[in-house]
Coordinates of C-alpha atoms in Angstrom, one line a residue:
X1 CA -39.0 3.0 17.6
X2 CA -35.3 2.9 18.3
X3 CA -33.1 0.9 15.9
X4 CA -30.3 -1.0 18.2
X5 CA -26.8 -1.5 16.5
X6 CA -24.0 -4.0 17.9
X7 CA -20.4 -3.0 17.1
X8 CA -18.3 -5.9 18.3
X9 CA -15.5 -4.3 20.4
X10 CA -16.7 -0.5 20.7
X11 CA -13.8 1.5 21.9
X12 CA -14.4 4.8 23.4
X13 CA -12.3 6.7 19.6
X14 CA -14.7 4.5 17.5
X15 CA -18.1 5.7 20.3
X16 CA -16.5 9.7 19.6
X17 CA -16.5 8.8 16.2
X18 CA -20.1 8.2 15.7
X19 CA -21.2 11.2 17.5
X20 CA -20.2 12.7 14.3
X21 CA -23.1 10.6 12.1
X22 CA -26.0 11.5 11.9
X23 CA -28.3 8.6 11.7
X24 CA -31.3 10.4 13.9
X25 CA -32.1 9.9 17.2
X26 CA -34.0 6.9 17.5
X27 CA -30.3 5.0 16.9
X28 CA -28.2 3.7 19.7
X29 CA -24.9 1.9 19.5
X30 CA -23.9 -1.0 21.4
X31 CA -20.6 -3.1 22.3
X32 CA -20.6 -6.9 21.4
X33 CA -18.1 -8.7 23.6
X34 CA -14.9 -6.9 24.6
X35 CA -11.5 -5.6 22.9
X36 CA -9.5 -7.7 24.1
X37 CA -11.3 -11.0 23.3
X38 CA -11.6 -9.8 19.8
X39 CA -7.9 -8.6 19.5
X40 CA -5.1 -10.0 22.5
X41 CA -6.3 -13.0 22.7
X42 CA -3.4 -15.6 23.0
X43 CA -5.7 -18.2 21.7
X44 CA -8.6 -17.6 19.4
X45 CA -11.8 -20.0 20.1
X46 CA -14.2 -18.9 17.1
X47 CA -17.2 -21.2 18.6
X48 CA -16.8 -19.9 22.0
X49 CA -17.0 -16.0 21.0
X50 CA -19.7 -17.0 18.5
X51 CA -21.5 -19.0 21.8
X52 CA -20.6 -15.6 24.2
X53 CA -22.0 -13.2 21.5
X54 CA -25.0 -15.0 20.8
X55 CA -26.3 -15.2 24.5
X56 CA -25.4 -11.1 24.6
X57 CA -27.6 -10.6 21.6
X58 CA -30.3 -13.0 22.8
X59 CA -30.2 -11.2 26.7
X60 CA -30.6 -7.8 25.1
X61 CA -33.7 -6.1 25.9
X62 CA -35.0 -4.9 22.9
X63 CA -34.3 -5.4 19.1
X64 CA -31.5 -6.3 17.5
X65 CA -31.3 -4.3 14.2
X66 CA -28.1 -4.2 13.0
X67 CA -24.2 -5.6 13.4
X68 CA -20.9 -4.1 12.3
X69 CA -17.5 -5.3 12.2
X70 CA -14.6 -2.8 12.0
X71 CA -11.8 -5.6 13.2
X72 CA -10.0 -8.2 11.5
X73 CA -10.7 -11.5 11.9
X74 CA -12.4 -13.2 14.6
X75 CA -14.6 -9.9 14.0
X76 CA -14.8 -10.1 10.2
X77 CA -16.5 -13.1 9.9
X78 CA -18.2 -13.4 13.6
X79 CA -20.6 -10.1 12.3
X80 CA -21.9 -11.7 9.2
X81 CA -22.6 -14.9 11.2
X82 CA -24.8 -13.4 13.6
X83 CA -26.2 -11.2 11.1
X84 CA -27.4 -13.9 9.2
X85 CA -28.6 -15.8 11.9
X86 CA -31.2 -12.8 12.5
X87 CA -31.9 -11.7 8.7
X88 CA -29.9 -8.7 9.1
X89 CA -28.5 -6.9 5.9
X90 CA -24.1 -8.7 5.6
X91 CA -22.5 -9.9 3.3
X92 CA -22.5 -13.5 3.0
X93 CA -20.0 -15.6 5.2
X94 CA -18.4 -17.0 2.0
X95 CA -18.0 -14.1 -0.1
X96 CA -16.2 -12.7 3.4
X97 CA -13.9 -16.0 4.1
X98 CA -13.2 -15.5 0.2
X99 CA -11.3 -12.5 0.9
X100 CA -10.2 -13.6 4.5
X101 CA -8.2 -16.4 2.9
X102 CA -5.2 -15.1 1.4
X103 CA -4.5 -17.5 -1.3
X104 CA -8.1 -17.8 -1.8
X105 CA -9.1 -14.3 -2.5
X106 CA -5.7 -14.4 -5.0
X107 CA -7.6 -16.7 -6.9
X108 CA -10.4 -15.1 -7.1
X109 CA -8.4 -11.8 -8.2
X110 CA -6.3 -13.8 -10.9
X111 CA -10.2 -14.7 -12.3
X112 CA -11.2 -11.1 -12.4
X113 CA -8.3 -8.9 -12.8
X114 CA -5.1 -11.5 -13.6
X115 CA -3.8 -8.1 -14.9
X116 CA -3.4 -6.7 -11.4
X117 CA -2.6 -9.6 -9.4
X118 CA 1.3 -10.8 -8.7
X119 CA 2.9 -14.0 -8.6
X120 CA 2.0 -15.8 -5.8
X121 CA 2.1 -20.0 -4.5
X122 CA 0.6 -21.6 -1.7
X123 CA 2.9 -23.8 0.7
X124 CA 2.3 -25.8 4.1
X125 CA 5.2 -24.4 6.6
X126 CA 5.2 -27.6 8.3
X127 CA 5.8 -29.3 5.5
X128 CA 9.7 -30.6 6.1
X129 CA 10.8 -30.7 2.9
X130 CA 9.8 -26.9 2.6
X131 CA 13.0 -25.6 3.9
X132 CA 14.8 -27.6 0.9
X133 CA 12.3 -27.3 -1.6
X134 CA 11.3 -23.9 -1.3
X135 CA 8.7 -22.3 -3.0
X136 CA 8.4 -21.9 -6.8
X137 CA 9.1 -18.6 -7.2
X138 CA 12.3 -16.4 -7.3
X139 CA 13.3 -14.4 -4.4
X140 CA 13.3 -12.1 -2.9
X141 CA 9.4 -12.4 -1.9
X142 CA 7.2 -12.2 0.4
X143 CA 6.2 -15.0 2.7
X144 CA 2.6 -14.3 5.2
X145 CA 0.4 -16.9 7.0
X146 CA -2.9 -17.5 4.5
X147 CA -5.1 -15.9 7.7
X148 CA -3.5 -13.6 10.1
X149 CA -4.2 -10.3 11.8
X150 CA -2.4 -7.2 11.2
X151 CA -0.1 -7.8 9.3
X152 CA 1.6 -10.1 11.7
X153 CA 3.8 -13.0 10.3
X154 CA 4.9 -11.3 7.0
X155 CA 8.3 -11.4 5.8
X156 CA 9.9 -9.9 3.1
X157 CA 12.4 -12.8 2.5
X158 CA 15.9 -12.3 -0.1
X159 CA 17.6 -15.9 0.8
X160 CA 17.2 -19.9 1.5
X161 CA 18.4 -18.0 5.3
X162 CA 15.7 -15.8 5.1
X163 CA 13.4 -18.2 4.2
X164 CA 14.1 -20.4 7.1
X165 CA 14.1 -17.9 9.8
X166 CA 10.4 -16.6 8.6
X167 CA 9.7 -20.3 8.9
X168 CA 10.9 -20.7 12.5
X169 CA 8.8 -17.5 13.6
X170 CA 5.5 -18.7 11.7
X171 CA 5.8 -22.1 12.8
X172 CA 5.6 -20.8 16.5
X173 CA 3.1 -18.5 16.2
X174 CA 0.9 -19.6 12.9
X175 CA -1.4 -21.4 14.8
X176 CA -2.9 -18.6 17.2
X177 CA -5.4 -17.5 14.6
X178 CA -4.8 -20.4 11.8
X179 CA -6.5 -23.1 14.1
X180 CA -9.8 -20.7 14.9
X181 CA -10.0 -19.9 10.9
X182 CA -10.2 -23.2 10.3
X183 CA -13.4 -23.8 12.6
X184 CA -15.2 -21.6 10.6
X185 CA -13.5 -23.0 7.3
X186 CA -14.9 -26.3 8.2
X187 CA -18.3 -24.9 8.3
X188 CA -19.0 -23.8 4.8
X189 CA -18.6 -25.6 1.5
X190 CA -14.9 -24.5 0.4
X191 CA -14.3 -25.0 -3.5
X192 CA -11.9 -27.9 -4.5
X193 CA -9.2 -25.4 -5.3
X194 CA -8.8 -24.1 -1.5
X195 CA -9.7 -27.3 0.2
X196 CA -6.1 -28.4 0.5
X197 CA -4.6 -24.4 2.0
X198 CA -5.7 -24.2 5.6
X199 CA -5.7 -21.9 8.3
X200 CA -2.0 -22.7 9.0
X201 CA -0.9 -22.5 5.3
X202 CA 0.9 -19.9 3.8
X203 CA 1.6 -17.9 0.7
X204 CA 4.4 -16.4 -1.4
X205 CA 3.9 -13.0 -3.1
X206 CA 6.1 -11.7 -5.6
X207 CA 7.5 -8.2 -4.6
X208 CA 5.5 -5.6 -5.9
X209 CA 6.6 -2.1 -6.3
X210 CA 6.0 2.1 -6.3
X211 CA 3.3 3.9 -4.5
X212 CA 0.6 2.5 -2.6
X213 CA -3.4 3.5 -2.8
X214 CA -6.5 2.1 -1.0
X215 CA -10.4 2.8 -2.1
X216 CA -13.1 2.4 0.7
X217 CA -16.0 1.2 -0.6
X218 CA -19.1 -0.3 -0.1
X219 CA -21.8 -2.7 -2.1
X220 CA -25.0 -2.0 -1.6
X221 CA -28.3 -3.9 -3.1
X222 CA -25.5 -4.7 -5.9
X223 CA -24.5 -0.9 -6.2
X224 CA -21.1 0.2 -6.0
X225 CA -20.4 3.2 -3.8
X226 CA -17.5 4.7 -3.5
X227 CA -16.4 6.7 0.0
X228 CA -12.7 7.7 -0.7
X229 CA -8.7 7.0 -2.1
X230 CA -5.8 7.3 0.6
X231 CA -2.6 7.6 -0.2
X232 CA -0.2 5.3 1.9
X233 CA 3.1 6.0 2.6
X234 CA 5.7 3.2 3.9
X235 CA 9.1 3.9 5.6
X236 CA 12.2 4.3 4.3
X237 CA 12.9 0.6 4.4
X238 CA 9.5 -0.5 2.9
X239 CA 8.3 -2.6 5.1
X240 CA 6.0 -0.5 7.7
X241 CA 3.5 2.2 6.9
X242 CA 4.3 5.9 8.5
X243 CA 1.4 7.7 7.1
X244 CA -2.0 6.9 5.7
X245 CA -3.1 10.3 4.4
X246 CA -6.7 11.7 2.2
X247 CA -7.9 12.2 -0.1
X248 CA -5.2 10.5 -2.3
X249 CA -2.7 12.9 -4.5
X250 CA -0.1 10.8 -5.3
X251 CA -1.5 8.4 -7.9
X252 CA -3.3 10.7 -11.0
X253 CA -6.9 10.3 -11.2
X254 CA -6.9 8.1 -14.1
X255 CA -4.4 5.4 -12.1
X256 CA -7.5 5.9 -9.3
X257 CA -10.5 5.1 -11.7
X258 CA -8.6 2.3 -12.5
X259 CA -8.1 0.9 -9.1
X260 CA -11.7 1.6 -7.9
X261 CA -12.9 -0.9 -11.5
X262 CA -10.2 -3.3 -10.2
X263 CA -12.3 -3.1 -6.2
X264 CA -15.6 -3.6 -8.3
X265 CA -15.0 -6.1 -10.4
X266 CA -13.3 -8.4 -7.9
X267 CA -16.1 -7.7 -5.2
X268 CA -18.5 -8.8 -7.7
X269 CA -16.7 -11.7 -8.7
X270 CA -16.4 -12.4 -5.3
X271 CA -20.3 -12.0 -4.7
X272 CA -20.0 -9.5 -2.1
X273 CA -22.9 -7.7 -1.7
X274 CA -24.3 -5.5 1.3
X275 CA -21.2 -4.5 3.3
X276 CA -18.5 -2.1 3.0
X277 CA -14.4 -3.0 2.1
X278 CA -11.4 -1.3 1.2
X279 CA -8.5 -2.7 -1.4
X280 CA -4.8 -2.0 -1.3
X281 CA -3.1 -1.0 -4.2
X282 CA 0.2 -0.3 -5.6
X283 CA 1.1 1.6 -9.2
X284 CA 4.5 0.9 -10.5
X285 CA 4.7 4.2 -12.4
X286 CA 7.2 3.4 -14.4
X287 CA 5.2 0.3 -16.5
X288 CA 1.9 2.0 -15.6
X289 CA 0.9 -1.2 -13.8
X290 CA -1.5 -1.3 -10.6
X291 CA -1.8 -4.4 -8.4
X292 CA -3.8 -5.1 -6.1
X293 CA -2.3 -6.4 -2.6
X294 CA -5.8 -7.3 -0.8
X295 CA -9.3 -6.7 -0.1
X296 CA -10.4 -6.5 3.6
X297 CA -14.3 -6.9 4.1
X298 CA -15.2 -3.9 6.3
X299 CA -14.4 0.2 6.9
X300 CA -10.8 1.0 8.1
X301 CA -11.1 2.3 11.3
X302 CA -7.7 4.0 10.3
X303 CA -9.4 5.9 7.6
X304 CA -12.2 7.0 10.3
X305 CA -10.6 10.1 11.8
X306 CA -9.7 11.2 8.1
X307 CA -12.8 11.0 7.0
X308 CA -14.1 13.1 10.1
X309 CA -11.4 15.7 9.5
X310 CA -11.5 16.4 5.6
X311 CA -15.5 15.4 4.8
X312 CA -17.1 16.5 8.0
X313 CA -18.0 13.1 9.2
X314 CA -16.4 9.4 9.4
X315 CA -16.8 6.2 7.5
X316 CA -19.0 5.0 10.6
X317 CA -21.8 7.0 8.7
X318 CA -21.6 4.5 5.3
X319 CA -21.2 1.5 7.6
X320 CA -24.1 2.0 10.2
X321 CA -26.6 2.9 6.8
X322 CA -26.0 0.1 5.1
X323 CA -26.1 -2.2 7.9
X324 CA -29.8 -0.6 8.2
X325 CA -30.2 -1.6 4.5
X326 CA -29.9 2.1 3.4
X327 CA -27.8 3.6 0.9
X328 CA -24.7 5.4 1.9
X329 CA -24.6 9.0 0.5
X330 CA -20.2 10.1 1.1
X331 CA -19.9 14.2 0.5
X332 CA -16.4 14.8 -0.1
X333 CA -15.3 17.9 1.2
X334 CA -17.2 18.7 3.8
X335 CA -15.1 18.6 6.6
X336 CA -12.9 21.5 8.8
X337 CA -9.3 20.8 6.8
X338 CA -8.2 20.3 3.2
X339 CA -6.1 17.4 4.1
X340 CA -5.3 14.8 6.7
X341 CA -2.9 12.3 8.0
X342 CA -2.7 8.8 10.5
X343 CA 1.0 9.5 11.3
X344 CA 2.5 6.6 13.2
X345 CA 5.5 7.5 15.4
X346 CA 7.9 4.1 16.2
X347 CA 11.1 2.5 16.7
X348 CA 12.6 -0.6 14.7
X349 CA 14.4 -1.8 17.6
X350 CA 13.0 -4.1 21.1
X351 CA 13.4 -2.3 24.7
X352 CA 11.0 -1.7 27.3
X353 CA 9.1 1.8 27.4
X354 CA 10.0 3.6 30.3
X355 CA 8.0 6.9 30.0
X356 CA 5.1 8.3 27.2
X357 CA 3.8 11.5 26.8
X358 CA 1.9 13.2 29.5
X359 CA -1.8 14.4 29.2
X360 CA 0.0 17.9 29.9
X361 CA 2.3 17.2 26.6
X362 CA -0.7 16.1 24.6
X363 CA -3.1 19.0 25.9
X364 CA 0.0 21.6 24.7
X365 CA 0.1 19.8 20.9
X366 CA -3.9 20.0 20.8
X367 CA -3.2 24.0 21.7
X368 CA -0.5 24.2 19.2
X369 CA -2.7 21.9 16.2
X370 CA -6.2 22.1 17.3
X371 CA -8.2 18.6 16.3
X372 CA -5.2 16.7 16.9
X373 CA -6.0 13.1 17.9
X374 CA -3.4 11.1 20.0
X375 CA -3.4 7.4 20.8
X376 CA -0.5 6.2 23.0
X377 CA -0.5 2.3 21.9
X378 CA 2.3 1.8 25.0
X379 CA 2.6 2.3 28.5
X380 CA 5.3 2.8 31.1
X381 CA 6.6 -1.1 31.4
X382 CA 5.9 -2.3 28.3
X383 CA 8.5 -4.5 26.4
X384 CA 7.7 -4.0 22.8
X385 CA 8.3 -7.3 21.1
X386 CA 5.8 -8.7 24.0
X387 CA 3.1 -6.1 22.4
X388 CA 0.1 -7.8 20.7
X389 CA -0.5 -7.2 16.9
X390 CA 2.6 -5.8 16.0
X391 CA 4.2 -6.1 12.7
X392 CA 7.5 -7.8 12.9
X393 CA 9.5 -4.4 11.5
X394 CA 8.5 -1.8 13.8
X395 CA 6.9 -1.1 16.9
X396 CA 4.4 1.7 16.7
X397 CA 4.7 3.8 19.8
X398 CA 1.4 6.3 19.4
X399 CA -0.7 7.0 16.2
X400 CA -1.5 10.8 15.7
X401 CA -4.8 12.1 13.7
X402 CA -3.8 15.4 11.8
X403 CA -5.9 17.9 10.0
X404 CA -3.8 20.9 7.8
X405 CA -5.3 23.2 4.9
X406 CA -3.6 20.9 2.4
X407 CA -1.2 17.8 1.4
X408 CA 2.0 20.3 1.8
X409 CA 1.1 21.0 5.3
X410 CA 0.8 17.4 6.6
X411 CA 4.2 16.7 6.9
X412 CA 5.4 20.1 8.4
X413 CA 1.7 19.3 11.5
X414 CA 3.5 15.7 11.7
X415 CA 6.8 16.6 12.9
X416 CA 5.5 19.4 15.0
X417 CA 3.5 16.7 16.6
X418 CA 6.5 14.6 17.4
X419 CA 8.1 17.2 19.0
X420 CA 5.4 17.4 21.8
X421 CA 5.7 14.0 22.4
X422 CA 8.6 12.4 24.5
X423 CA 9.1 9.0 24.7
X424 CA 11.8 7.0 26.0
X425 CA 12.8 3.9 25.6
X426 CA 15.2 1.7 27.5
X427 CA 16.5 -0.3 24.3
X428 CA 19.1 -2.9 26.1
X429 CA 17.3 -5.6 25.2
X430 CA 17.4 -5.1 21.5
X431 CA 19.0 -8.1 20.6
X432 CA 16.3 -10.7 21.8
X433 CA 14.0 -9.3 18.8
X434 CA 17.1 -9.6 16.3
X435 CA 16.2 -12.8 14.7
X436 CA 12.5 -10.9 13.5
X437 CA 15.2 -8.8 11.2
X438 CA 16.8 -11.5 9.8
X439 CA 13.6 -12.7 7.2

């Protein structure tokens, strides 16, 4: 009998992906509504994706079995919906908004681990005494919308100047996702301390510090399964990432246990059961502190590749089995390389992309590092600060998949890389993305 699984906005990398799991033959893999209506929208409608998706499902010729989410919200929390609808193993929808909800999932933390968990206060950005008032905590910190996507929205704020420029950008744009999180807010029972901080809320974060770690993870059947720690290294500035690379060596093992018991005990605190989820992490090495940054409800597709590279097959794999309501089994070390890297190449100022790599240029770097993975995220004619899910401190200009023998070769395969890719970039118009800086 073939088992039928619905990934809501299957790309062709994620379909290549999963011709690396082995999950038999009797399993296909199906799209659920397109890319772009999960992730460019200009306006989010939650009920009319949730309305599209059921009528997909409910035209489908033959059985529904299974449904996986590997984007951020509307995707999150549209899977578990339509899983529950048809009995299928998901989290609940409320342990998933739990963690969705910025200030919410802080609480939460704070009740498990208040050891790990930073400063942080709720605010309304259209409140107008904000901008007088502030919030009640010292700066610098960091300001973010209480739901948004990719890191969109978030500031790292010094001054009252600062302060109000993030506010002027939010208030524009806060209500693109904000409004749609709130339909699905309003459809679940959300406790008394939450009720008031809504989809076009915000919090403040105190600025934590030193190097940053994820876990993937899953729960299943109220077992806690561990898949893998990635190291993730920012930019020089410290606001953007540059590489996401595994398995982890730059926190000790010990710092690691720790941050996996942190992941567990807020999941279960959380009652998240029956889905996978990945936590950030930083250790401040010098206090021997972690804290944790956020829990996101489902694999990273940026971790994917990785996986495939260094363990022989992606997180896919620990997804799709427990979405069948079997238990994920990771086998580290299984793969072709010792080590592996998501290198993002970028610039920090706007202009419009006049000319990428060619498929000749990318098919000489694959002959130079075999395995390589390239994805151009621009095109001849883009203007950058038009792009869609961008984060407001750099514009990521292709994302390259590396594989080397160990940690020490990564860096050494990543600017090799770079030099087989040519972009250029007419930056004239630099100045009409200044005010982004300013926060």
């Amino acid at each position: 009998m073939v088992m039928n699984i619905f990934v809501p906005g299957l790309t062709r990398q994620q379909r290549d992906e999963l011709r690396t799991v082995d999950v038999g033959s009797d399993v296909r893999f199906h799209s659920l509504l397109d890319v772009d209506s999960l992730t460019r929208a200009e306006h989010l409608d939650f009920q009319d994706l949730l309305r599209r998706a059921r009528v997909e499902l409910d035209d489908f010729d033959g059985t529904v079995d299974a449904i996986i989410a590997h984007w951020d919200f509307p995707t999150s929390v549209l899977a578990p919906v339509l899983a529950a609808e048809r009995s299928l193993p998901a989290p609940s929808v409320e342990s998933v908004l739990s963690f969705e909800h910025k200030y919410w999932s802080r609480l939460i933390q704070r009740r498990a681990i208040p050891e790990c968990v930073p400063r942080f206060a709720a605010f309304d950005p259209f409140d107008p005494a904000i901008e007088k008032s502030g919030v009640d905590l010292p700066f610098p910190y960091w300001v973010k919308p209480v739901k948004s996507h990719s890191s969109q929205l978030g500031f790292e704020v010094r001054d009252r100047a600062g302060f109000e420029a993030a506010l002027d950008e939010i208030r524009r744009e806060i209500r693109t996702v904000g409004d749609a999180f709130d339909e699905v807010l309003s459809t679940i029972d959300v406790p008394e301390a939450v009720r008031g901080v809504t989809g076009t809320s915000c919090i403040a974060e105190e600025i934590i510090e030193g190097i940053q770690a994820a876990p993937e993870v899953s729960m299943f059947r109220g077992e806690f399964v561990v898949h893998g720690l990635f190291d993730m290294q920012r930019s020089e500035d410290g606001h953007s990432f540059d590489r996401l690379s595994y398995p982890a060596r730059s926190v000790p093992s010990d710092v690691q246990e720790r941050m996996l018991a942190a992941t567990e005990s807020v999941l279960r605190e959380a009652g998240f059961d029956n889905g996978c989820a990945n936590a950030e992490f930083m250790w401040d090495e010098r206090v021997d502190r972690i804290s944790m940054i956020e829990v996101n409800t489902r694999i990273s597709q940026s971790h994917s590749e990785l996986f495939v590279k260094v363990d022989g097959t992606s997180n896919h794999a620990y997804a799709t089995a427990v979405a069948l309501g079997r238990r994920p089994h990771p086998e580290a070390g299984a793969g072709r390389y010792g080590a592996a890297t998501k290198h993002l190449i970028g610039v920090h100022s706007d202009g419009v992309v006049r000319a990428v790599p060619t498929p000749e240029d990318i098919a000489r770097l694959r002959e130079e590092l075999p395995d390589t993975v390239v994805q151009l995220d621009v095109a001849p004619g883009d203007r950058l600060s038009e792009l869609p899910n961008q984060d407001p401190y750099r514009y990521v200009l292709a994302t390259v998949y590396l594989g080397a023998a160990d940690a020490d070769g990564l860096a050494e395969a990543a600017a090799r890389a770079e030099g087989f890719l040519p972009f250029q970039i007419d930056h004239g118009a630099a100045e009409r993305f200044a005010p982004r800086r300013t926060a």
